[in-house]
Amino acid sequence: MLSIFGCPVKIFCNKETVTINVRNKETNEKIKLYDYVKKKCPSLIGDKAYYYPTPWIGNGHVQTAYAAFQKFEDIHLIDYERKIVSTPDGGQIAVDWTPPLSKKPFDDTPTIVVLHGLTGGSHESYIRCILDILVNPPHNYRAVVINFRGCAESDITSPRLYSAAATDDIRSAIRYIRECIPDAPLLGIGFSMGANILVKYLGEEGENTPLSAAASIANPFDLVNGSRALEGTYAGKYIYSPAMASNLKEALARHEHMMKKDKRLDLEYVKSANTLREFDSRLTTMIQLLHNNVFLIMNAFIIQILS
């Protein structure tokens, strides 16, 4: 746990880090990832690498509360243009481009593909904050945020939401992005659940992915043990898990008219869920079972054993 006195920053990496396709402007040679990070972010490397939090938000719990309740609507303003991608099951995904295509038509500009966290979207402050840096001078990237089904004020057109186990929507969205900008380098950034889905997608695609590089931020890698750990502490069981379940139930309420079309779903039972795990087992897992998602069938079985 952080304190107002700070803590050291440590970089964990293999002895031999990969060589990345970023050229050293002075020598015109490729550079190792560790050396690139050391050059561009010297504050992260060495004995003086130390993180000092703002004194009055000195630990993760207070920082989480601050991020949840503080208003950030008036900073890091991003102008988006929304496009809709259809999915094979009749659903749709909203993708938000910035700069808007009316101001910057498709070309070969390097493009950041962004995946948000649970119940988030392109409107979230952490998304806008990083894009405000990346799409403006001196970097001048293009960016496109893939909003999960029903997020960021998008509508759902089939009785199915999203889950960390399903990568088909992301695959469809990235395929669409590649078709729009076939010559642009694509780079991925995922936050939280979006990071989990991004890494899973990359593992499935391997060398076939059009993404040249990706960053996974705050990834809950082990969802099963993460669920157990979340409900294994007082704050997790009585604050965080109920809060996340409440956010998911709000998302469900916005799209209940469409979800009711699948008569096999007991939505009243879902709405009585008090924790994240209860919501997942009553809706997310059930939808994937109905769609024959073998991975989630196994995942649901494991969770029940461990619970």
PDB file of C-alpha atoms in Angstrom:
ATOM      1  CA  MET A   1       0.000   0.000   0.000  1.00  0.00           C
ATOM      2  CA  LEU A   2       1.296   3.445  -0.890  1.00  0.00           C
ATOM      3  CA  SER A   3       1.871   6.131   1.703  1.00  0.00           C
ATOM      4  CA  ILE A   4       2.573   9.844   1.585  1.00  0.00           C
ATOM      5  CA  PHE A   5       6.263   8.930   1.917  1.00  0.00           C
ATOM      6  CA  GLY A   6       6.241   7.307  -1.517  1.00  0.00           C
ATOM      7  CA  CYS A   7       7.695   4.061  -2.763  1.00  0.00           C
ATOM      8  CA  PRO A   8      10.441   2.975  -5.169  1.00  0.00           C
ATOM      9  CA  VAL A   9       9.638   2.264  -8.796  1.00  0.00           C
ATOM     10  CA  LYS A  10      10.913  -1.087 -10.078  1.00  0.00           C
ATOM     11  CA  ILE A  11      11.120  -2.271 -13.669  1.00  0.00           C
ATOM     12  CA  PHE A  12      10.682  -6.030 -14.094  1.00  0.00           C
ATOM     13  CA  CYS A  13      11.869  -7.475 -17.385  1.00  0.00           C
ATOM     14  CA  ASN A  14      13.816 -10.298 -18.943  1.00  0.00           C
ATOM     15  CA  LYS A  15      17.609 -10.014 -19.050  1.00  0.00           C
ATOM     16  CA  GLU A  16      17.410  -9.756 -22.814  1.00  0.00           C
ATOM     17  CA  THR A  17      14.490  -7.519 -23.744  1.00  0.00           C
ATOM     18  CA  VAL A  18      13.051  -7.569 -27.224  1.00  0.00           C
ATOM     19  CA  THR A  19      14.254  -5.280 -29.960  1.00  0.00           C
ATOM     20  CA  ILE A  20      11.460  -3.041 -31.164  1.00  0.00           C
ATOM     21  CA  ASN A  21      10.884  -1.379 -34.495  1.00  0.00           C
ATOM     22  CA  VAL A  22      11.710   2.074 -33.244  1.00  0.00           C
ATOM     23  CA  ARG A  23      14.792   3.528 -34.837  1.00  0.00           C
ATOM     24  CA  ASN A  24      17.362   5.540 -32.992  1.00  0.00           C
ATOM     25  CA  LYS A  25      17.446   8.828 -34.902  1.00  0.00           C
ATOM     26  CA  GLU A  26      21.134   9.305 -34.174  1.00  0.00           C
ATOM     27  CA  THR A  27      22.425   5.916 -35.312  1.00  0.00           C
ATOM     28  CA  ASN A  28      19.502   4.756 -37.484  1.00  0.00           C
ATOM     29  CA  GLU A  29      19.553   1.410 -35.641  1.00  0.00           C
ATOM     30  CA  LYS A  30      16.840  -0.529 -33.862  1.00  0.00           C
ATOM     31  CA  ILE A  31      16.782  -0.229 -30.093  1.00  0.00           C
ATOM     32  CA  LYS A  32      16.016  -2.644 -27.264  1.00  0.00           C
ATOM     33  CA  LEU A  33      12.790  -2.026 -25.384  1.00  0.00           C
ATOM     34  CA  TYR A  34      14.551  -1.553 -22.025  1.00  0.00           C
ATOM     35  CA  ASP A  35      16.964   0.981 -23.500  1.00  0.00           C
ATOM     36  CA  TYR A  36      14.098   2.799 -25.185  1.00  0.00           C
ATOM     37  CA  VAL A  37      12.171   3.073 -21.900  1.00  0.00           C
ATOM     38  CA  LYS A  38      15.339   4.201 -20.109  1.00  0.00           C
ATOM     39  CA  LYS A  39      15.926   6.909 -22.704  1.00  0.00           C
ATOM     40  CA  LYS A  40      12.353   8.174 -22.938  1.00  0.00           C
ATOM     41  CA  CYS A  41      11.312   7.691 -19.289  1.00  0.00           C
ATOM     42  CA  PRO A  42      14.467   8.141 -17.172  1.00  0.00           C
ATOM     43  CA  SER A  43      12.357   8.700 -14.043  1.00  0.00           C
ATOM     44  CA  LEU A  44      11.436   4.985 -14.108  1.00  0.00           C
ATOM     45  CA  ILE A  45      15.002   3.647 -14.051  1.00  0.00           C
ATOM     46  CA  GLY A  46      17.705   3.694 -11.369  1.00  0.00           C
ATOM     47  CA  ASP A  47      18.073   4.348  -7.651  1.00  0.00           C
ATOM     48  CA  LYS A  48      16.321   7.716  -7.875  1.00  0.00           C
ATOM     49  CA  ALA A  49      13.219   6.215  -9.447  1.00  0.00           C
ATOM     50  CA  TYR A  50      10.644   6.984  -6.769  1.00  0.00           C
ATOM     51  CA  TYR A  51       6.928   7.656  -6.788  1.00  0.00           C
ATOM     52  CA  TYR A  52       5.532  10.296  -4.440  1.00  0.00           C
ATOM     53  CA  PRO A  53       1.730  10.423  -4.403  1.00  0.00           C
ATOM     54  CA  THR A  54      -0.243  13.553  -3.724  1.00  0.00           C
ATOM     55  CA  PRO A  55      -0.164  13.691   0.111  1.00  0.00           C
ATOM     56  CA  TRP A  56      -3.927  13.718   0.641  1.00  0.00           C
ATOM     57  CA  ILE A  57      -4.524  10.695  -1.646  1.00  0.00           C
ATOM     58  CA  GLY A  58      -1.680   8.544  -0.413  1.00  0.00           C
ATOM     59  CA  ASN A  59      -3.057   5.033  -0.948  1.00  0.00           C
ATOM     60  CA  GLY A  60      -4.987   3.035  -3.505  1.00  0.00           C
ATOM     61  CA  HIS A  61      -8.338   3.154  -1.693  1.00  0.00           C
ATOM     62  CA  VAL A  62      -8.342   6.951  -1.448  1.00  0.00           C
ATOM     63  CA  GLN A  63      -7.122   7.282  -5.033  1.00  0.00           C
ATOM     64  CA  THR A  64      -9.923   5.008  -6.234  1.00  0.00           C
ATOM     65  CA  ALA A  65     -12.519   7.061  -4.357  1.00  0.00           C
ATOM     66  CA  TYR A  66     -11.048  10.292  -5.701  1.00  0.00           C
ATOM     67  CA  ALA A  67     -11.187   9.022  -9.284  1.00  0.00           C
ATOM     68  CA  ALA A  68     -14.785   7.872  -8.780  1.00  0.00           C
ATOM     69  CA  PHE A  69     -16.199  11.042  -7.221  1.00  0.00           C
ATOM     70  CA  GLN A  70     -14.051  13.860  -8.575  1.00  0.00           C
ATOM     71  CA  LYS A  71     -15.401  15.674 -11.647  1.00  0.00           C
ATOM     72  CA  PHE A  72     -13.130  15.595 -14.706  1.00  0.00           C
ATOM     73  CA  GLU A  73     -15.623  16.622 -17.405  1.00  0.00           C
ATOM     74  CA  ASP A  74     -13.949  19.951 -18.158  1.00  0.00           C
ATOM     75  CA  ILE A  75     -10.398  18.724 -18.761  1.00  0.00           C
ATOM     76  CA  HIS A  76      -8.753  16.616 -21.467  1.00  0.00           C
ATOM     77  CA  LEU A  77     -11.602  17.282 -23.877  1.00  0.00           C
ATOM     78  CA  ILE A  78     -11.527  14.945 -26.881  1.00  0.00           C
ATOM     79  CA  ASP A  79     -13.503  15.403 -30.086  1.00  0.00           C
ATOM     80  CA  TYR A  80     -14.727  12.048 -31.443  1.00  0.00           C
ATOM     81  CA  GLU A  81     -16.507  10.825 -34.537  1.00  0.00           C
ATOM     82  CA  ARG A  82     -18.516   7.639 -34.006  1.00  0.00           C
ATOM     83  CA  LYS A  83     -18.859   4.764 -36.441  1.00  0.00           C
ATOM     84  CA  ILE A  84     -20.892   1.581 -35.923  1.00  0.00           C
ATOM     85  CA  VAL A  85     -19.507  -1.884 -36.659  1.00  0.00           C
ATOM     86  CA  SER A  86     -22.013  -4.707 -37.169  1.00  0.00           C
ATOM     87  CA  THR A  87     -21.331  -8.158 -35.718  1.00  0.00           C
ATOM     88  CA  PRO A  88     -22.330 -11.574 -37.124  1.00  0.00           C
ATOM     89  CA  ASP A  89     -24.997 -12.153 -34.431  1.00  0.00           C
ATOM     90  CA  GLY A  90     -26.876  -8.957 -35.296  1.00  0.00           C
ATOM     91  CA  GLY A  91     -25.176  -6.892 -32.615  1.00  0.00           C
ATOM     92  CA  GLN A  92     -23.138  -3.741 -33.025  1.00  0.00           C
ATOM     93  CA  ILE A  93     -20.039  -2.051 -31.618  1.00  0.00           C
ATOM     94  CA  ALA A  94     -19.491   1.701 -31.413  1.00  0.00           C
ATOM     95  CA  VAL A  95     -15.983   2.837 -32.340  1.00  0.00           C
ATOM     96  CA  ASP A  96     -14.951   6.437 -31.708  1.00  0.00           C
ATOM     97  CA  TRP A  97     -12.261   8.032 -33.894  1.00  0.00           C
ATOM     98  CA  THR A  98     -10.174  11.033 -32.893  1.00  0.00           C
ATOM     99  CA  PRO A  99      -9.406  13.395 -34.504  1.00  0.00           C
ATOM    100  CA  PRO A 100     -12.818  13.243 -36.212  1.00  0.00           C
ATOM    101  CA  LEU A 101     -12.636  11.929 -39.766  1.00  0.00           C
ATOM    102  CA  SER A 102     -14.153  15.180 -40.988  1.00  0.00           C
ATOM    103  CA  LYS A 103     -10.989  16.934 -39.784  1.00  0.00           C
ATOM    104  CA  LYS A 104      -8.478  14.180 -40.513  1.00  0.00           C
ATOM    105  CA  PRO A 105      -9.522  11.675 -43.230  1.00  0.00           C
ATOM    106  CA  PHE A 106      -8.134   8.148 -43.276  1.00  0.00           C
ATOM    107  CA  ASP A 107      -4.406   7.974 -44.075  1.00  0.00           C
ATOM    108  CA  ASP A 108      -1.276   6.165 -42.857  1.00  0.00           C
ATOM    109  CA  THR A 109      -0.954   8.038 -39.541  1.00  0.00           C
ATOM    110  CA  PRO A 110       0.089   5.637 -36.727  1.00  0.00           C
ATOM    111  CA  THR A 111      -3.092   4.787 -34.845  1.00  0.00           C
ATOM    112  CA  ILE A 112      -3.725   3.849 -31.215  1.00  0.00           C
ATOM    113  CA  VAL A 113      -6.488   1.263 -30.682  1.00  0.00           C
ATOM    114  CA  VAL A 114      -7.891   1.712 -27.162  1.00  0.00           C
ATOM    115  CA  LEU A 115      -9.936  -0.715 -25.031  1.00  0.00           C
ATOM    116  CA  HIS A 116     -11.567   0.670 -21.882  1.00  0.00           C
ATOM    117  CA  GLY A 117     -12.342  -0.943 -18.530  1.00  0.00           C
ATOM    118  CA  LEU A 118     -15.487  -2.481 -17.062  1.00  0.00           C
ATOM    119  CA  THR A 119     -18.621  -0.405 -17.921  1.00  0.00           C
ATOM    120  CA  GLY A 120     -16.354   2.368 -19.235  1.00  0.00           C
ATOM    121  CA  GLY A 121     -16.042   3.942 -22.658  1.00  0.00           C
ATOM    122  CA  SER A 122     -14.422   6.674 -24.701  1.00  0.00           C
ATOM    123  CA  HIS A 123     -15.844   9.281 -22.301  1.00  0.00           C
ATOM    124  CA  GLU A 124     -13.827   8.084 -19.297  1.00  0.00           C
ATOM    125  CA  SER A 125     -11.293  10.518 -17.846  1.00  0.00           C
ATOM    126  CA  TYR A 126      -8.389   8.043 -18.004  1.00  0.00           C
ATOM    127  CA  ILE A 127      -9.077   7.459 -21.725  1.00  0.00           C
ATOM    128  CA  ARG A 128      -9.318  11.174 -22.486  1.00  0.00           C
ATOM    129  CA  CYS A 129      -6.222  11.943 -20.438  1.00  0.00           C
ATOM    130  CA  ILE A 130      -3.926   9.633 -22.398  1.00  0.00           C
ATOM    131  CA  LEU A 131      -5.468  10.540 -25.759  1.00  0.00           C
ATOM    132  CA  ASP A 132      -5.048  14.238 -25.030  1.00  0.00           C
ATOM    133  CA  ILE A 133      -1.316  13.546 -24.932  1.00  0.00           C
ATOM    134  CA  LEU A 134      -1.111  11.127 -27.854  1.00  0.00           C
ATOM    135  CA  VAL A 135      -3.266  12.789 -30.519  1.00  0.00           C
ATOM    136  CA  ASN A 136      -1.888  16.311 -30.044  1.00  0.00           C
ATOM    137  CA  PRO A 137       1.583  17.739 -30.835  1.00  0.00           C
ATOM    138  CA  PRO A 138       4.291  16.617 -30.670  1.00  0.00           C
ATOM    139  CA  HIS A 139       3.028  13.023 -31.069  1.00  0.00           C
ATOM    140  CA  ASN A 140       0.071  13.551 -33.434  1.00  0.00           C
ATOM    141  CA  TYR A 141      -1.221   9.978 -33.401  1.00  0.00           C
ATOM    142  CA  ARG A 142      -4.681   9.024 -34.543  1.00  0.00           C
ATOM    143  CA  ALA A 143      -6.722   7.051 -31.997  1.00  0.00           C
ATOM    144  CA  VAL A 144      -9.825   4.905 -32.072  1.00  0.00           C
ATOM    145  CA  VAL A 145     -11.653   3.691 -28.965  1.00  0.00           C
ATOM    146  CA  ILE A 146     -13.511   0.383 -29.214  1.00  0.00           C
ATOM    147  CA  ASN A 147     -16.531   0.666 -26.915  1.00  0.00           C
ATOM    148  CA  PHE A 148     -17.861  -2.645 -25.634  1.00  0.00           C
ATOM    149  CA  ARG A 149     -21.476  -3.464 -26.462  1.00  0.00           C
ATOM    150  CA  GLY A 150     -23.872  -1.059 -24.786  1.00  0.00           C
ATOM    151  CA  CYS A 151     -21.133   1.166 -23.357  1.00  0.00           C
ATOM    152  CA  ALA A 152     -20.565   4.895 -23.942  1.00  0.00           C
ATOM    153  CA  GLU A 153     -24.252   5.514 -24.714  1.00  0.00           C
ATOM    154  CA  SER A 154     -24.273   2.969 -27.526  1.00  0.00           C
ATOM    155  CA  ASP A 155     -27.296   0.780 -28.204  1.00  0.00           C
ATOM    156  CA  ILE A 156     -27.344  -2.992 -28.328  1.00  0.00           C
ATOM    157  CA  THR A 157     -29.214  -4.653 -31.174  1.00  0.00           C
ATOM    158  CA  SER A 158     -29.037  -8.254 -29.957  1.00  0.00           C
ATOM    159  CA  PRO A 159     -29.604  -9.767 -26.480  1.00  0.00           C
ATOM    160  CA  ARG A 160     -25.918 -10.073 -25.674  1.00  0.00           C
ATOM    161  CA  LEU A 161     -23.513  -7.884 -23.711  1.00  0.00           C
ATOM    162  CA  TYR A 162     -19.738  -8.355 -23.339  1.00  0.00           C
ATOM    163  CA  SER A 163     -17.348 -10.396 -21.215  1.00  0.00           C
ATOM    164  CA  ALA A 164     -13.636 -10.756 -20.595  1.00  0.00           C
ATOM    165  CA  ALA A 165     -13.707 -14.238 -22.127  1.00  0.00           C
ATOM    166  CA  ALA A 166     -15.062 -13.186 -25.522  1.00  0.00           C
ATOM    167  CA  THR A 167     -12.736 -11.610 -28.089  1.00  0.00           C
ATOM    168  CA  ASP A 168     -14.935 -11.898 -31.184  1.00  0.00           C
ATOM    169  CA  ASP A 169     -16.210  -8.305 -30.926  1.00  0.00           C
ATOM    170  CA  ILE A 170     -12.701  -6.912 -30.618  1.00  0.00           C
ATOM    171  CA  ARG A 171     -11.602  -9.021 -33.553  1.00  0.00           C
ATOM    172  CA  SER A 172     -14.443  -7.622 -35.672  1.00  0.00           C
ATOM    173  CA  ALA A 173     -13.625  -4.048 -34.644  1.00  0.00           C
ATOM    174  CA  ILE A 174      -9.894  -4.378 -35.333  1.00  0.00           C
ATOM    175  CA  ARG A 175     -10.646  -5.959 -38.709  1.00  0.00           C
ATOM    176  CA  TYR A 176     -12.840  -2.954 -39.534  1.00  0.00           C
ATOM    177  CA  ILE A 177     -10.117  -0.532 -38.398  1.00  0.00           C
ATOM    178  CA  ARG A 178      -7.512  -2.272 -40.540  1.00  0.00           C
ATOM    179  CA  GLU A 179      -9.816  -2.101 -43.567  1.00  0.00           C
ATOM    180  CA  CYS A 180     -10.249   1.651 -43.013  1.00  0.00           C
ATOM    181  CA  ILE A 181      -6.526   2.372 -42.665  1.00  0.00           C
ATOM    182  CA  PRO A 182      -4.660  -0.516 -44.345  1.00  0.00           C
ATOM    183  CA  ASP A 183      -1.283   1.253 -44.378  1.00  0.00           C
ATOM    184  CA  ALA A 184      -1.270   2.752 -40.878  1.00  0.00           C
ATOM    185  CA  PRO A 185       0.728   1.141 -38.048  1.00  0.00           C
ATOM    186  CA  LEU A 186      -1.688  -0.020 -35.328  1.00  0.00           C
ATOM    187  CA  LEU A 187      -0.775   0.031 -31.630  1.00  0.00           C
ATOM    188  CA  GLY A 188      -3.008  -1.296 -28.853  1.00  0.00           C
ATOM    189  CA  ILE A 189      -3.649   0.026 -25.339  1.00  0.00           C
ATOM    190  CA  GLY A 190      -5.960  -1.767 -22.920  1.00  0.00           C
ATOM    191  CA  PHE A 191      -7.074  -0.692 -19.448  1.00  0.00           C
ATOM    192  CA  SER A 192      -8.256  -3.116 -16.748  1.00  0.00           C
ATOM    193  CA  MET A 193     -10.771  -5.525 -18.312  1.00  0.00           C
ATOM    194  CA  GLY A 194      -9.922  -4.047 -21.701  1.00  0.00           C
ATOM    195  CA  ALA A 195      -6.284  -4.987 -21.079  1.00  0.00           C
ATOM    196  CA  ASN A 196      -7.359  -8.540 -20.270  1.00  0.00           C
ATOM    197  CA  ILE A 197      -9.366  -8.835 -23.485  1.00  0.00           C
ATOM    198  CA  LEU A 198      -6.564  -7.256 -25.521  1.00  0.00           C
ATOM    199  CA  VAL A 199      -3.921  -9.673 -24.229  1.00  0.00           C
ATOM    200  CA  LYS A 200      -6.250 -12.652 -24.757  1.00  0.00           C
ATOM    201  CA  TYR A 201      -6.924 -11.489 -28.319  1.00  0.00           C
ATOM    202  CA  LEU A 202      -3.186 -11.137 -29.011  1.00  0.00           C
ATOM    203  CA  GLY A 203      -2.542 -14.624 -27.657  1.00  0.00           C
ATOM    204  CA  GLU A 204      -5.218 -16.076 -29.914  1.00  0.00           C
ATOM    205  CA  GLU A 205      -4.119 -14.174 -33.018  1.00  0.00           C
ATOM    206  CA  GLY A 206      -0.369 -14.497 -32.596  1.00  0.00           C
ATOM    207  CA  GLU A 207       1.484 -13.180 -35.630  1.00  0.00           C
ATOM    208  CA  ASN A 208      -1.785 -12.727 -37.507  1.00  0.00           C
ATOM    209  CA  THR A 209      -2.755  -9.639 -35.533  1.00  0.00           C
ATOM    210  CA  PRO A 210      -2.394  -6.308 -37.352  1.00  0.00           C
ATOM    211  CA  LEU A 211      -1.213  -4.693 -34.094  1.00  0.00           C
ATOM    212  CA  SER A 212       2.508  -3.907 -34.110  1.00  0.00           C
ATOM    213  CA  ALA A 213       2.719  -3.395 -30.334  1.00  0.00           C
ATOM    214  CA  ALA A 214       0.448  -3.248 -27.300  1.00  0.00           C
ATOM    215  CA  ALA A 215       0.409  -1.950 -23.732  1.00  0.00           C
ATOM    216  CA  SER A 216      -1.572  -3.756 -21.020  1.00  0.00           C
ATOM    217  CA  ILE A 217      -2.419  -1.424 -18.117  1.00  0.00           C
ATOM    218  CA  ALA A 218      -3.846  -2.640 -14.763  1.00  0.00           C
ATOM    219  CA  ASN A 219      -4.703  -6.038 -16.222  1.00  0.00           C
ATOM    220  CA  PRO A 220      -6.571  -8.453 -13.888  1.00  0.00           C
ATOM    221  CA  PHE A 221      -4.730 -11.377 -15.498  1.00  0.00           C
ATOM    222  CA  ASP A 222      -6.165 -14.175 -13.349  1.00  0.00           C
ATOM    223  CA  LEU A 223      -9.910 -13.565 -13.283  1.00  0.00           C
ATOM    224  CA  VAL A 224     -10.692 -16.616 -11.154  1.00  0.00           C
ATOM    225  CA  ASN A 225      -8.249 -15.866  -8.348  1.00  0.00           C
ATOM    226  CA  GLY A 226      -8.928 -12.164  -8.798  1.00  0.00           C
ATOM    227  CA  SER A 227     -12.586 -12.806  -8.037  1.00  0.00           C
ATOM    228  CA  ARG A 228     -11.655 -14.777  -4.935  1.00  0.00           C
ATOM    229  CA  ALA A 229      -9.218 -12.103  -3.763  1.00  0.00           C
ATOM    230  CA  LEU A 230     -11.760  -9.345  -4.351  1.00  0.00           C
ATOM    231  CA  GLU A 231     -14.282 -10.964  -2.029  1.00  0.00           C
ATOM    232  CA  GLY A 232     -11.588 -12.079   0.404  1.00  0.00           C
ATOM    233  CA  THR A 233     -11.134  -8.624   1.917  1.00  0.00           C
ATOM    234  CA  TYR A 234     -13.602  -6.363   3.689  1.00  0.00           C
ATOM    235  CA  ALA A 235     -13.189  -3.517   1.194  1.00  0.00           C
ATOM    236  CA  GLY A 236     -13.437  -5.879  -1.748  1.00  0.00           C
ATOM    237  CA  LYS A 237     -16.483  -7.761  -0.507  1.00  0.00           C
ATOM    238  CA  TYR A 238     -18.498  -4.848   0.869  1.00  0.00           C
ATOM    239  CA  ILE A 239     -17.355  -1.876  -1.232  1.00  0.00           C
ATOM    240  CA  TYR A 240     -15.653  -2.691  -4.536  1.00  0.00           C
ATOM    241  CA  SER A 241     -17.543  -5.803  -5.604  1.00  0.00           C
ATOM    242  CA  PRO A 242     -21.009  -4.349  -4.830  1.00  0.00           C
ATOM    243  CA  ALA A 243     -20.026  -1.084  -6.540  1.00  0.00           C
ATOM    244  CA  MET A 244     -18.967  -2.880  -9.720  1.00  0.00           C
ATOM    245  CA  ALA A 245     -22.086  -5.041  -9.616  1.00  0.00           C
ATOM    246  CA  SER A 246     -24.167  -1.870  -9.296  1.00  0.00           C
ATOM    247  CA  ASN A 247     -22.465  -0.376 -12.361  1.00  0.00           C
ATOM    248  CA  LEU A 248     -23.194  -3.528 -14.338  1.00  0.00           C
ATOM    249  CA  LYS A 249     -26.832  -3.544 -13.241  1.00  0.00           C
ATOM    250  CA  GLU A 250     -27.144   0.068 -14.382  1.00  0.00           C
ATOM    251  CA  ALA A 251     -25.747  -0.953 -17.766  1.00  0.00           C
ATOM    252  CA  LEU A 252     -28.230  -3.832 -17.884  1.00  0.00           C
ATOM    253  CA  ALA A 253     -31.129  -1.506 -17.035  1.00  0.00           C
ATOM    254  CA  ARG A 254     -30.288   0.723 -20.013  1.00  0.00           C
ATOM    255  CA  HIS A 255     -30.630  -2.240 -22.355  1.00  0.00           C
ATOM    256  CA  GLU A 256     -33.223  -4.341 -20.543  1.00  0.00           C
ATOM    257  CA  HIS A 257     -35.750  -3.946 -23.374  1.00  0.00           C
ATOM    258  CA  MET A 258     -33.377  -5.790 -25.718  1.00  0.00           C
ATOM    259  CA  MET A 259     -32.186  -8.374 -23.182  1.00  0.00           C
ATOM    260  CA  LYS A 260     -35.824  -9.354 -22.506  1.00  0.00           C
ATOM    261  CA  LYS A 261     -36.023 -10.730 -26.035  1.00  0.00           C
ATOM    262  CA  ASP A 262     -34.053 -13.767 -24.880  1.00  0.00           C
ATOM    263  CA  LYS A 263     -36.695 -15.538 -22.789  1.00  0.00           C
ATOM    264  CA  ARG A 264     -34.092 -17.909 -21.370  1.00  0.00           C
ATOM    265  CA  LEU A 265     -32.602 -15.118 -19.237  1.00  0.00           C
ATOM    266  CA  ASP A 266     -34.038 -14.492 -15.762  1.00  0.00           C
ATOM    267  CA  LEU A 267     -33.405 -10.752 -15.537  1.00  0.00           C
ATOM    268  CA  GLU A 268     -35.138 -10.329 -12.173  1.00  0.00           C
ATOM    269  CA  TYR A 269     -32.724 -12.881 -10.727  1.00  0.00           C
ATOM    270  CA  VAL A 270     -29.825 -11.004 -12.325  1.00  0.00           C
ATOM    271  CA  LYS A 271     -30.976  -7.675 -10.866  1.00  0.00           C
ATOM    272  CA  SER A 272     -30.919  -9.171  -7.364  1.00  0.00           C
ATOM    273  CA  ALA A 273     -27.147  -9.810  -7.624  1.00  0.00           C
ATOM    274  CA  ASN A 274     -25.195  -7.986  -4.934  1.00  0.00           C
ATOM    275  CA  THR A 275     -21.626  -8.791  -5.978  1.00  0.00           C
ATOM    276  CA  LEU A 276     -19.621  -8.889  -9.177  1.00  0.00           C
ATOM    277  CA  ARG A 277     -19.345 -12.676  -9.041  1.00  0.00           C
ATOM    278  CA  GLU A 278     -23.102 -13.077  -8.585  1.00  0.00           C
ATOM    279  CA  PHE A 279     -23.804 -10.835 -11.577  1.00  0.00           C
ATOM    280  CA  ASP A 280     -21.268 -12.698 -13.688  1.00  0.00           C
ATOM    281  CA  SER A 281     -22.695 -16.121 -12.846  1.00  0.00           C
ATOM    282  CA  ARG A 282     -26.309 -15.006 -13.353  1.00  0.00           C
ATOM    283  CA  LEU A 283     -25.934 -13.123 -16.640  1.00  0.00           C
ATOM    284  CA  THR A 284     -22.509 -12.922 -18.284  1.00  0.00           C
ATOM    285  CA  THR A 285     -21.715 -16.610 -17.919  1.00  0.00           C
ATOM    286  CA  MET A 286     -25.264 -17.645 -18.804  1.00  0.00           C
ATOM    287  CA  ILE A 287     -25.196 -15.647 -22.053  1.00  0.00           C
ATOM    288  CA  GLN A 288     -21.911 -17.243 -23.040  1.00  0.00           C
ATOM    289  CA  LEU A 289     -23.290 -20.691 -22.211  1.00  0.00           C
ATOM    290  CA  LEU A 290     -26.229 -20.002 -24.496  1.00  0.00           C
ATOM    291  CA  HIS A 291     -23.772 -18.938 -27.196  1.00  0.00           C
ATOM    292  CA  ASN A 292     -21.711 -22.120 -26.694  1.00  0.00           C
ATOM    293  CA  ASN A 293     -18.583 -20.321 -25.476  1.00  0.00           C
ATOM    294  CA  VAL A 294     -16.564 -23.320 -24.242  1.00  0.00           C
ATOM    295  CA  PHE A 295     -13.967 -21.149 -22.488  1.00  0.00           C
ATOM    296  CA  LEU A 296     -16.554 -19.505 -20.283  1.00  0.00           C
ATOM    297  CA  ILE A 297     -18.292 -22.798 -19.582  1.00  0.00           C
ATOM    298  CA  MET A 298     -14.991 -24.055 -18.150  1.00  0.00           C
ATOM    299  CA  ASN A 299     -14.359 -20.745 -16.386  1.00  0.00           C
ATOM    300  CA  ALA A 300     -17.787 -20.792 -14.741  1.00  0.00           C
ATOM    301  CA  PHE A 301     -17.221 -24.367 -13.584  1.00  0.00           C
ATOM    302  CA  ILE A 302     -13.848 -23.473 -12.039  1.00  0.00           C
ATOM    303  CA  ILE A 303     -15.300 -20.438 -10.247  1.00  0.00           C
ATOM    304  CA  GLN A 304     -18.055 -22.570  -8.703  1.00  0.00           C
ATOM    305  CA  ILE A 305     -15.485 -25.087  -7.452  1.00  0.00           C
ATOM    306  CA  LEU A 306     -13.314 -22.380  -5.912  1.00  0.00           C
ATOM    307  CA  SER A 307     -16.174 -20.413  -4.361  1.00  0.00           C
TER     308      SER A 307
END
